[in-house]
XYZ file of C-alpha atoms in Angstrom:
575
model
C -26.592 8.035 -12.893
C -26.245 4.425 -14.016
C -24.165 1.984 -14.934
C -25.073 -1.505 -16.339
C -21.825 -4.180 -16.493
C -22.459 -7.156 -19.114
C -20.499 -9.202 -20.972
C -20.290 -12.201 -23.805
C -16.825 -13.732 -23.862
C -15.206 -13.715 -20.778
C -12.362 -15.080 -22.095
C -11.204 -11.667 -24.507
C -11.882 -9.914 -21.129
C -13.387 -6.704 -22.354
C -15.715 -5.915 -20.173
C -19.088 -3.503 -21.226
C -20.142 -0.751 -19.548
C -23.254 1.284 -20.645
C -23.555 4.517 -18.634
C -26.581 6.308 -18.872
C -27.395 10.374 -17.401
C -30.926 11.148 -17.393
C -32.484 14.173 -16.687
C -29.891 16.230 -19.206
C -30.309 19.945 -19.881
C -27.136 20.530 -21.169
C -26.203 21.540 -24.581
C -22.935 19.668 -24.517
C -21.803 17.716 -21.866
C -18.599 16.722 -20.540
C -17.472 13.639 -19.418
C -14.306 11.956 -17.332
C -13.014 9.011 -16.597
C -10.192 9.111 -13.385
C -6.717 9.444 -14.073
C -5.666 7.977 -11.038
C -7.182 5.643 -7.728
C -6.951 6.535 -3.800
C -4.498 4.209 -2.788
C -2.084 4.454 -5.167
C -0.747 8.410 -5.865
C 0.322 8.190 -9.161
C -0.544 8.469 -13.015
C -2.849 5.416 -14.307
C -4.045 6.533 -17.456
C -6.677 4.268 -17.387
C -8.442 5.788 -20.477
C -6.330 3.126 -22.617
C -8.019 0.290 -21.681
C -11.095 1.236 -23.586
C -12.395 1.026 -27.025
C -15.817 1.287 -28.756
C -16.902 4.284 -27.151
C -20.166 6.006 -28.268
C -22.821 8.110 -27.060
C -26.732 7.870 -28.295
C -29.504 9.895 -27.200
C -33.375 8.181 -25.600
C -34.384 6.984 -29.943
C -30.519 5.332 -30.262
C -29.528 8.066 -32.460
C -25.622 8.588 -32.599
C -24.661 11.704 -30.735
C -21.404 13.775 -31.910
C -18.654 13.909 -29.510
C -14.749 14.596 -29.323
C -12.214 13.226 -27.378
C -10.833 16.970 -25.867
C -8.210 14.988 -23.167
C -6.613 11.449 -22.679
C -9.361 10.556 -20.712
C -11.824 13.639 -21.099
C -14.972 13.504 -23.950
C -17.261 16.090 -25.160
C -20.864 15.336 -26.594
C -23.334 17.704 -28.573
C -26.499 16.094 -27.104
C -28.936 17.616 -29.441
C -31.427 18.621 -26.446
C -31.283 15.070 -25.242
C -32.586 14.220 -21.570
C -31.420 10.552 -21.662
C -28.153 10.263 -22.721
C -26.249 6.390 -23.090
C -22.341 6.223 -23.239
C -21.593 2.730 -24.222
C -17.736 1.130 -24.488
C -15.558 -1.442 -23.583
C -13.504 -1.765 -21.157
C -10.215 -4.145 -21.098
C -10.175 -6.419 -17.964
C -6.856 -7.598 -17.812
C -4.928 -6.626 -14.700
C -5.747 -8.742 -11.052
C -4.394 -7.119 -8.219
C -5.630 -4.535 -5.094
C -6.767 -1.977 -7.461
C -7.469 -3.129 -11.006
C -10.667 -4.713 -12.665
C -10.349 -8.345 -14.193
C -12.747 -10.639 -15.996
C -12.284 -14.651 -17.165
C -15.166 -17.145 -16.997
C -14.320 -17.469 -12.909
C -15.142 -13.824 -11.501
C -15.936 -10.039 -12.908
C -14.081 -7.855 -10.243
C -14.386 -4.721 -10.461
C -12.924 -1.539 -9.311
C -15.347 1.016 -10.598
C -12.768 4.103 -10.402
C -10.865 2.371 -12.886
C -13.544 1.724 -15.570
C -16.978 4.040 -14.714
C -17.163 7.776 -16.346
C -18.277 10.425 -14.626
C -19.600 14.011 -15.133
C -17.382 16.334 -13.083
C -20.612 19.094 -12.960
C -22.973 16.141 -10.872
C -20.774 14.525 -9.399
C -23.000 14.231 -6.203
C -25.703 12.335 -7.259
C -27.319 9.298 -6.580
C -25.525 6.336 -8.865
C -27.073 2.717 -9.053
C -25.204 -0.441 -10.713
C -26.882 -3.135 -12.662
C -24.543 -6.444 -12.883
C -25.822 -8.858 -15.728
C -23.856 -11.582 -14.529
C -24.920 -15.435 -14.043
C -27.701 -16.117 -11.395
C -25.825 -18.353 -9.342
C -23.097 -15.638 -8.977
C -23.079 -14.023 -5.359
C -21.657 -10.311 -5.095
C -19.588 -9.199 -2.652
C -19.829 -5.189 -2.201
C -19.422 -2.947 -0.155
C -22.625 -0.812 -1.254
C -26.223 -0.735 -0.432
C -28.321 -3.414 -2.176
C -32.017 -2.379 -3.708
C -32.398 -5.189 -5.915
C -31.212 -8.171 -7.799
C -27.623 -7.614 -8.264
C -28.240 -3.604 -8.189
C -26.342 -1.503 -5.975
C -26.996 1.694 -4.980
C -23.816 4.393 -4.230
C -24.842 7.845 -2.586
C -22.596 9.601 -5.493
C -19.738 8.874 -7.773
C -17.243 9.350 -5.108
C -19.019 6.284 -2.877
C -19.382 4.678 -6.346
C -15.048 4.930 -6.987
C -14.479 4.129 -4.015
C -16.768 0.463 -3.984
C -14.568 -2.420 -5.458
C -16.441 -5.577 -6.121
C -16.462 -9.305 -6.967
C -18.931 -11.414 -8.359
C -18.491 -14.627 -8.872
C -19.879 -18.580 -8.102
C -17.097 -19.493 -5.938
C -16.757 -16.694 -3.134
C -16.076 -18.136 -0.043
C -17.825 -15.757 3.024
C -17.957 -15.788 6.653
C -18.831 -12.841 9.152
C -18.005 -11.741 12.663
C -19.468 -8.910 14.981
C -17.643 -6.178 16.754
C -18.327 -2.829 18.616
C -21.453 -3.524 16.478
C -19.824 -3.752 13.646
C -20.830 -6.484 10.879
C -17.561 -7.555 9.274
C -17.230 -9.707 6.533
C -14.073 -11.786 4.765
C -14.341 -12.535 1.538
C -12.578 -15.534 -0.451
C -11.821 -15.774 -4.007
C -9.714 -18.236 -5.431
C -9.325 -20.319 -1.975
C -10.829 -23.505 -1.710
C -10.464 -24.541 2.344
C -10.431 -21.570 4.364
C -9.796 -21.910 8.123
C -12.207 -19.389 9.565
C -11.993 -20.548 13.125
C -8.305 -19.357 12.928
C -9.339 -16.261 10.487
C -12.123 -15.235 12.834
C -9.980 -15.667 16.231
C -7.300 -13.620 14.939
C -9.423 -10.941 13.086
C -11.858 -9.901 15.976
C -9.389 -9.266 18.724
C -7.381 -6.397 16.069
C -10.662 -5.420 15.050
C -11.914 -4.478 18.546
C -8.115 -3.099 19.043
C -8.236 -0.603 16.655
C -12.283 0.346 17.477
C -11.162 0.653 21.012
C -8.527 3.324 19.966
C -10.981 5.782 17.517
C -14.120 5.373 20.070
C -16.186 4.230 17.095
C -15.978 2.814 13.386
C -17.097 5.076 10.193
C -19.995 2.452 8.759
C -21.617 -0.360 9.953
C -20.608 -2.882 7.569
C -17.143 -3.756 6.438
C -15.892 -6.175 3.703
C -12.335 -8.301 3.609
C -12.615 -9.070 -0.195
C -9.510 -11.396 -0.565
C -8.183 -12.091 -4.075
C -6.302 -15.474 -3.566
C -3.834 -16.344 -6.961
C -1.247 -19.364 -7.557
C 1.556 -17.413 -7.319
C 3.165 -15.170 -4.742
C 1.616 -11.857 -4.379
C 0.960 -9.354 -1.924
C -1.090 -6.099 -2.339
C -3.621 -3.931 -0.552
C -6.245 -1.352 -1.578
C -7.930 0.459 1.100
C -11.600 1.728 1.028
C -14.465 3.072 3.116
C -16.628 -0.188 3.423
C -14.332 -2.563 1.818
C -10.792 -3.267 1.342
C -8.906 -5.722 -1.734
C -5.975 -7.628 -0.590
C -4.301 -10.009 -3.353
C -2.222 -12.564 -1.992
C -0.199 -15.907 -2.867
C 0.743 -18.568 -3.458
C -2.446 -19.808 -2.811
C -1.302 -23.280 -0.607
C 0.914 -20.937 1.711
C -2.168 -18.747 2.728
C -2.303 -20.522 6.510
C 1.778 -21.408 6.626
C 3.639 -18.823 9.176
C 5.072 -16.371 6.875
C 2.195 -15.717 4.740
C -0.899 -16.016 6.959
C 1.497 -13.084 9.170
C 1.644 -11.111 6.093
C -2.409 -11.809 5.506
C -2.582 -10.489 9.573
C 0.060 -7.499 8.735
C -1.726 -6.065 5.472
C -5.095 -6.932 6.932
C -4.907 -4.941 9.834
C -2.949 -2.028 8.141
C -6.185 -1.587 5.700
C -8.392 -1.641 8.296
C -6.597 1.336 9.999
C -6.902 3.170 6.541
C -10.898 3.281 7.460
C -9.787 5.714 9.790
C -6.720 6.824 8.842
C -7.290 8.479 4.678
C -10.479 7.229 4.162
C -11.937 9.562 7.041
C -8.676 11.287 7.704
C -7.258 12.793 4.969
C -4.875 15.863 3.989
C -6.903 19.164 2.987
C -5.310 18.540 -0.697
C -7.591 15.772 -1.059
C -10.794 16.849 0.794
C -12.465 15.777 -1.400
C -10.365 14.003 -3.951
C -9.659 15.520 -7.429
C -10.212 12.344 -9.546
C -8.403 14.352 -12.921
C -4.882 15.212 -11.872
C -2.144 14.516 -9.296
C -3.675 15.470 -5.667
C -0.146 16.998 -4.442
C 0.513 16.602 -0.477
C 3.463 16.597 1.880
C 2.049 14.466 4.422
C 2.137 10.804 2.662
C 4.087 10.038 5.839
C 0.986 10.474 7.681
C -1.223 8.359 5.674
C 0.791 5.666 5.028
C 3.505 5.657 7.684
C 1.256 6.315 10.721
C -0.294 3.277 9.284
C 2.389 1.416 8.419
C 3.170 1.892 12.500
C 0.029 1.290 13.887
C -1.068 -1.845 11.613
C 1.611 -3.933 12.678
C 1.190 -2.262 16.717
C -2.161 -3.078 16.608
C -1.830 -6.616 16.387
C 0.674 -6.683 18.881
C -1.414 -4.947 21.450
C -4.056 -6.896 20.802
C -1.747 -10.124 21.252
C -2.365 -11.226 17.900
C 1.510 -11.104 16.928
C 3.654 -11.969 19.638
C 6.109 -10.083 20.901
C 8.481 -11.804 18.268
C 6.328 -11.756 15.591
C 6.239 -7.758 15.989
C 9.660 -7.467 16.875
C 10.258 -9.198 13.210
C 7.590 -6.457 11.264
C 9.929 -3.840 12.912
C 13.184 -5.308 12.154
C 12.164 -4.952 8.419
C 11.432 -1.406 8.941
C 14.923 -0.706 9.873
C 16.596 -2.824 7.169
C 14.721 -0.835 4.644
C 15.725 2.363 6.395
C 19.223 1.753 6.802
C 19.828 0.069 3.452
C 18.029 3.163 1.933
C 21.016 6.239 1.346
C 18.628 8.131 0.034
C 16.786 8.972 3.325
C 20.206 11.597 3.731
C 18.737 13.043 -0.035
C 15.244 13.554 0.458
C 12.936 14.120 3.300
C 9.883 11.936 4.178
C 7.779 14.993 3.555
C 9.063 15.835 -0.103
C 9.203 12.338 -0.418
C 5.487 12.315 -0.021
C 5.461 14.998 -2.393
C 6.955 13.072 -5.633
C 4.916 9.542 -4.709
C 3.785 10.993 -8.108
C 6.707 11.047 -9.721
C 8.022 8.203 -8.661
C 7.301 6.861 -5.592
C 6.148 3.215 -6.814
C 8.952 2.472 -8.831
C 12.807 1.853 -7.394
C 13.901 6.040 -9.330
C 17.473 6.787 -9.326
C 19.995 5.773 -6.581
C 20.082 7.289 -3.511
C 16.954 9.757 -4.518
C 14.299 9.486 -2.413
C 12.555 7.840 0.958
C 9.927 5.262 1.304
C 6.866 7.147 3.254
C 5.327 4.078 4.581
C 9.257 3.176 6.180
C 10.451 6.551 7.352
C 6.482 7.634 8.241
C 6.572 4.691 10.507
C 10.157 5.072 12.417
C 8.722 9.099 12.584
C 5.513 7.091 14.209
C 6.947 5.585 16.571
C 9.652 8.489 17.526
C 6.691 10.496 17.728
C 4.750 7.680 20.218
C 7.440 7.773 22.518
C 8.516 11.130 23.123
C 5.274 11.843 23.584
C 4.735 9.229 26.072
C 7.902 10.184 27.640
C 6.669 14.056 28.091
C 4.000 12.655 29.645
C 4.671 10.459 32.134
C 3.093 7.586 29.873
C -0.460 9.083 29.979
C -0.825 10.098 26.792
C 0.792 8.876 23.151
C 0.237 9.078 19.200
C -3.097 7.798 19.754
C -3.859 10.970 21.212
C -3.194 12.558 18.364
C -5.073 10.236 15.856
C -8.270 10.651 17.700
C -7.663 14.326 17.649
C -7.191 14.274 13.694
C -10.732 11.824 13.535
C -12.941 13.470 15.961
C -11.818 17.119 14.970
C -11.187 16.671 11.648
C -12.479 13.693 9.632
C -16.500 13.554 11.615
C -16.718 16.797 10.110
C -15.713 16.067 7.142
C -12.584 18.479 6.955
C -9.134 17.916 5.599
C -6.151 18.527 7.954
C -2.979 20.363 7.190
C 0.546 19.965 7.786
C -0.129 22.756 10.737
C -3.033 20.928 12.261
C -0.922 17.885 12.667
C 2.093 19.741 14.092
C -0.331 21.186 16.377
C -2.069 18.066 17.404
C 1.122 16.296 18.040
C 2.757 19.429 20.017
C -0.601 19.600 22.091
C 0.316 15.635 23.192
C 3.525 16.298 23.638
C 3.434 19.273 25.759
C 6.037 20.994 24.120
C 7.270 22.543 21.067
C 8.118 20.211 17.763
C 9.494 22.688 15.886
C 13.378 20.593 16.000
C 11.584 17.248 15.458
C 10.073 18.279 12.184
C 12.963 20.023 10.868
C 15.033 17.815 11.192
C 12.902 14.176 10.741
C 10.146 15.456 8.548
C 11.423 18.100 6.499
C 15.007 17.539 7.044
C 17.811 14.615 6.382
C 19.142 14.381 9.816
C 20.366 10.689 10.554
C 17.431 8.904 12.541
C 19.661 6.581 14.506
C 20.671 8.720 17.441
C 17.110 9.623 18.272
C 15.594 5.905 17.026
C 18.452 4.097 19.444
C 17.024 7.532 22.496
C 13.400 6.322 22.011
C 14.101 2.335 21.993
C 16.037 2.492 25.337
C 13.249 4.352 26.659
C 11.118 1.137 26.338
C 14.078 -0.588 27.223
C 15.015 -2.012 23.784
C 18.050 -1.289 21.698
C 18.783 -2.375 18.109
C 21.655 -5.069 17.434
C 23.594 -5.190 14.587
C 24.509 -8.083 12.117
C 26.286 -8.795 8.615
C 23.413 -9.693 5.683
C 24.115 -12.897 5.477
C 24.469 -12.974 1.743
C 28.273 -12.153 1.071
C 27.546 -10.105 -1.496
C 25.969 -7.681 0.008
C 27.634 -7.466 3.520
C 31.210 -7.448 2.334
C 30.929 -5.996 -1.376
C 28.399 -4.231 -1.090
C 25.650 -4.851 -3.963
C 22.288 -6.534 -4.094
C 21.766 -8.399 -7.423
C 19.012 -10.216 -9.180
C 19.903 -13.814 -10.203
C 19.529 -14.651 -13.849
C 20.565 -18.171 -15.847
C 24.488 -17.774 -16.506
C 24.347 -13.721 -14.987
C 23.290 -11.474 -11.736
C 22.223 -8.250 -12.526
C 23.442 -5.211 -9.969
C 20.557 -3.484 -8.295
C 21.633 -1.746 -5.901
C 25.216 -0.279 -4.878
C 26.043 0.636 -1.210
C 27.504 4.351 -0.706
C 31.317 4.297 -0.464
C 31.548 0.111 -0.492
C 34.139 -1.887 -2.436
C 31.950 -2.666 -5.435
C 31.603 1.228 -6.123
C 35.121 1.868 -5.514
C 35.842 -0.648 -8.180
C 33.927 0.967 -10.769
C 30.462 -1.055 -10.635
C 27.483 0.495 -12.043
C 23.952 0.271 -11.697
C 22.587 -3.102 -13.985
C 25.926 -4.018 -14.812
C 25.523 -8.283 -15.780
C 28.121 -10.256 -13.219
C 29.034 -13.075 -15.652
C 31.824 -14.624 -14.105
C 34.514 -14.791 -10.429
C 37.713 -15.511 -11.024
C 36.988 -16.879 -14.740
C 34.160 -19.174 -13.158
C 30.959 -18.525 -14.535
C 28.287 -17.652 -12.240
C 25.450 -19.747 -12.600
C 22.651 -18.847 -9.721
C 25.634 -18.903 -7.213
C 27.620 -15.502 -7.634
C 27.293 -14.769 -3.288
C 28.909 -18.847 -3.105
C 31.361 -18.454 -5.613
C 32.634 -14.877 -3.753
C 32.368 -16.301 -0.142
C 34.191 -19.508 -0.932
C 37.109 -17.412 -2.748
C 37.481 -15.140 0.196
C 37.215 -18.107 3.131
C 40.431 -19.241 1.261
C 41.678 -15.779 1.040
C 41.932 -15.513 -2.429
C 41.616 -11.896 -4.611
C 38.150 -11.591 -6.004
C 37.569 -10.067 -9.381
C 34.267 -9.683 -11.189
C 34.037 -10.068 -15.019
C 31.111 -8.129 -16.009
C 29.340 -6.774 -19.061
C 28.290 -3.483 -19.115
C 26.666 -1.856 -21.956
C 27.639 -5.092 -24.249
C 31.501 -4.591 -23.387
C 33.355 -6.444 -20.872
C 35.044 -4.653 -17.969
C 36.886 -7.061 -15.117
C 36.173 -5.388 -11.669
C 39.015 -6.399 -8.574
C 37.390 -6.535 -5.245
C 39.968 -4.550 -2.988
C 38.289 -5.881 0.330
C 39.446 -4.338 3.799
C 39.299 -6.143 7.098
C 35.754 -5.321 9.144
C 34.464 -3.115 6.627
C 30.578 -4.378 6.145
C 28.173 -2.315 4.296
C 24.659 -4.228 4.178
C 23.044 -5.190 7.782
C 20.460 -6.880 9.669
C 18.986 -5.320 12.248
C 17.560 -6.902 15.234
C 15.281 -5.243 18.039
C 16.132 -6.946 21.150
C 15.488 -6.205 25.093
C 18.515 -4.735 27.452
C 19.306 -6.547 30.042
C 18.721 -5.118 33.466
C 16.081 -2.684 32.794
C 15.067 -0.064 35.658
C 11.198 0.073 36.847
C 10.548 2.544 34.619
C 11.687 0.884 31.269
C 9.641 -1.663 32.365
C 6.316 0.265 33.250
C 7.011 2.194 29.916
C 7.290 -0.820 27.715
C 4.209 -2.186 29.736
C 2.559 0.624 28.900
C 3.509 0.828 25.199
C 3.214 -2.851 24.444
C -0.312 -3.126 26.209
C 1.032 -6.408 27.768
């Protein structure tokens, strides 16, 4: 199979793509494009971003063909052996996952954009790029010629985003024997010295854990816009992290969220890439790829992304502390965790999981997978004097499992993580997995265990600790996002994208939390003019002393902590 990428005017951004299948002794053949990307576990339809398609035969004759699916085509071939699919495809999206062209880059990911033939899917695919010859290529696959790669099959091929372009920015570093790279596009002064120190010790961190790495080559490709940004796409060899503003890369917050998302792709290697539920062993590239244990992918690494740079003294104690305090504001802000379990959750990422869905539905499986993470890490280290932990059980899941190339099941897990524990799970994962039950009792069990505890604050926008919304700022109106359970604001009669125009016949004007904290300071009644559904509806704030309904959360050490809290938080910390 091949694939040639050309183009004439960047600057419309359709891309073409001629795909030719030799060797054809097929009457009629049919051919796919993917409905959806690893990564991401929803719907893409990306079949509407092309045009022009057309198949021709070894002479250029036209070949017949119908259009039997959104994004499945039939062809007559007439007893052709050389078959050429030629179309275009729209570049127009930049983030983790899409494929974008101007006259700066072509980036490409190919499960977005390159057809397929379900029936030979397993052969050897090559890619031509007819690009500019001072443009370098960063890639993930094996080179055999002059900007031609070569993937072992389609599935290497979808799963090897790439960039080419004259102003990539590269630098590598070696570990475990391990050639990584970082890739730069769209930053002009990278600091490597301060990339490079930071990257290796999480690198070696997380090799340390698995005994080995998958491949022998890895690739950072870094996507760096004007404007703020963050997204990751994990891969095999590679992974494509978008992030901005582009002059806040090295300032605190963002280079920590760089380190953060950085480190959580890299655990994806292991973790889905090699790891991976049974339902997608191998990965059905035409429909939804239904699993219950989302929590595993992403949580587990949501955990051990963010732990990994803290045992590896990347992130200091602080630094973590701050990842995790995030992970309980989500949590606890989130009413829909007593709804819907993590593992249903996981379930409907393809109905909805990317998008905010109804109130109060649903869970977030890379929040609640986490907390279960690190519940899980602890009672297991607990059980076990401290000798063993979750890391037990991810090595079990890559050396049993992923090096030989099987898919785990919701059992095998269970099994694995009963097997560290010493004991029966059975409770845990009926009520934390599969069940509702409030996580607090157990989360506030496992943090005194390390000798931590969780400490408890207003939000410190008014708004939201004492009425109890969260609202988008417009010009002249704030828009109601979200409406805490049982809090004064839905007591009054506030709905869901109601438009707050006005406090006390002031009109709010980027300043709706001021207007309401100054009013109350001075004791004064609050009431909300607000347009709902074009008609105006005034909403009184009936406030009661102490009640708060939005928090902060803050992990913080007890004082006086026995031996053992400390040994255990020694252990746990790796410092």
């Amino acid at each position: 199979m091949r694939y040639i990428f050309h183009y004439n005017k960047p600057s419309e951004q359709f891309l073409d793509i001629d795909f030719i299948i030799e060797g054809n002794k097929e009457k009629e053949l049919d051919v796919q494009l993917s409905a959806w990307r690893p990564g991401r576990y929803e719907l893409a339809n990306f079949a509407k971003n092309i045009r022009n398609w057309k198949a021709t035969d070894e002479n250029g004759n036209e070949l017949f063909f119908k259009k039997v699916k959104k994004d499945l085509w039939n062809i007559l071939t007439n007893g052709a052996s050389t078959i050429k699919i030629s179309y275009n495809y729209y570049a127009a999206e930049l983030n983790g996952g899409s494929t974008w062209l101007d006259e700066k880059q072509l980036y490409v990911n190919p499960v977005n954009c390159c057809l397929f033939l379900p029936s030979r899917m397993d052969e050897t695919c090559t890619i031509e790029l007819k690009v500019p010859e001072n443009y370098e290529v960063a890639i993930g696959l094996e080179k055999i010629g002059n900007k031609i790669f070569k993937a072992k099959d389609f599935h290497e091929l979808a799963d090897s985003p790439f960039i080419a372009s004259p102003t990539l920015k590269h630098q590598n570093f070696e570990c475990a024997g391990v050639n990584f790279h970082i890739w730069f596009q769209g930053l002009d002064f990278p600091d490597w010295n301060k990339l490079i120190n930071d990257f290796k010790p999480f690198a070696e961190e997380q090799v340390e854990m698995f005994g080995d790495f998958p491949v022998k080559d890895f690739h950072f490709l870094f996507q760096i816009l004007p404007y703020p940004i963050y997204h990751g796409v994990e891969h095999i060899t590679s992974t494509v992290i978008t992030l901005g503003p582009e002059y806040d890369i090295f300032k605190d917050h963002l280079y920590t969220e760089l380190l953060g998302v950085s480190s959580h792709e890299l655990f994806h290697v292991w973790n889905v890439k090699m790891i991976r539920p049974l339902e997608m062993m191998p990965y059905n590239f035409t429909a939804e790829n239904y699993s219950r244990l989302g929590w595993v992918a992403e949580g587990f690494t949501t955990y051990y992304g963010d732990t990994m740079l803290f045992r590896s003294k990347v992130f200091s104690e602080q630094e973590f502390f701050k990842t995790f305090n995030q992970q309980l504001k989500k949590h606890f802000d989130n009413a829909g965790r007593f709804n819907l379990s993590v593992g249903d959750s996981s379930f409907d990422t393809w109905l909805d999981g990317y998008t905010p869905g109804i109130p109060h539905r649903k869970t977030s499986i890379y929040t609640e997978g986490c907390l279960v993470a690190f519940m899980l890490d602890v009672i297991i280290r607990r059980n076990q004097n401290n000798e063993k932990s979750l890391d037990d059980v991810m090595r079990g899941l890559y050396h049993q499992f992923a090096k030989s190339s099987k898919g785990f099941n919701e059992a095998d897990v269970k099994a694995l993580i009963e097997t560290a524990a010493g004991k029966a799970m059975d409770d845990f994962f009926a009520d934390y997995v599969y069940g509702t039950k409030d996580f607090r009792p157990l989360l506030d069990d496992c943090l005194d265990y390390l000798g931590l505890e969780i400490t408890e604050k207003p939000s410190a926008k008014f708004i939201e600790s004492h009425l109890g919304i969260k609202a988008i700022e417009e010009t002249e109106k704030s828009i109601v996002k979200i409406i805490h359970r049982n809090s004064v604001a839905e007591n009054s009669g506030m709905m869901i994208n109601d438009a707050i125009v006005a406090v006390n016949g002031y009109k709010v004007n980027n300043n709706l939390n001021e207007w309401c904290a100054y009013l109350f300071e001075h004791k004064q009644e609050i009431e909300l003019t607000v347009y709902a559904a074009q008609k105006e509806k005034k909403l009184k704030m009936e406030m009661k002393a102490g009640d708060i309904y939005f928090k902060n959360y803050e992990l913080k050490k007890k004082e006086g902590l026995s031996e053992n809290q400390k040994d255990a938080y020694k252990k746990w910390a790796g410092r």
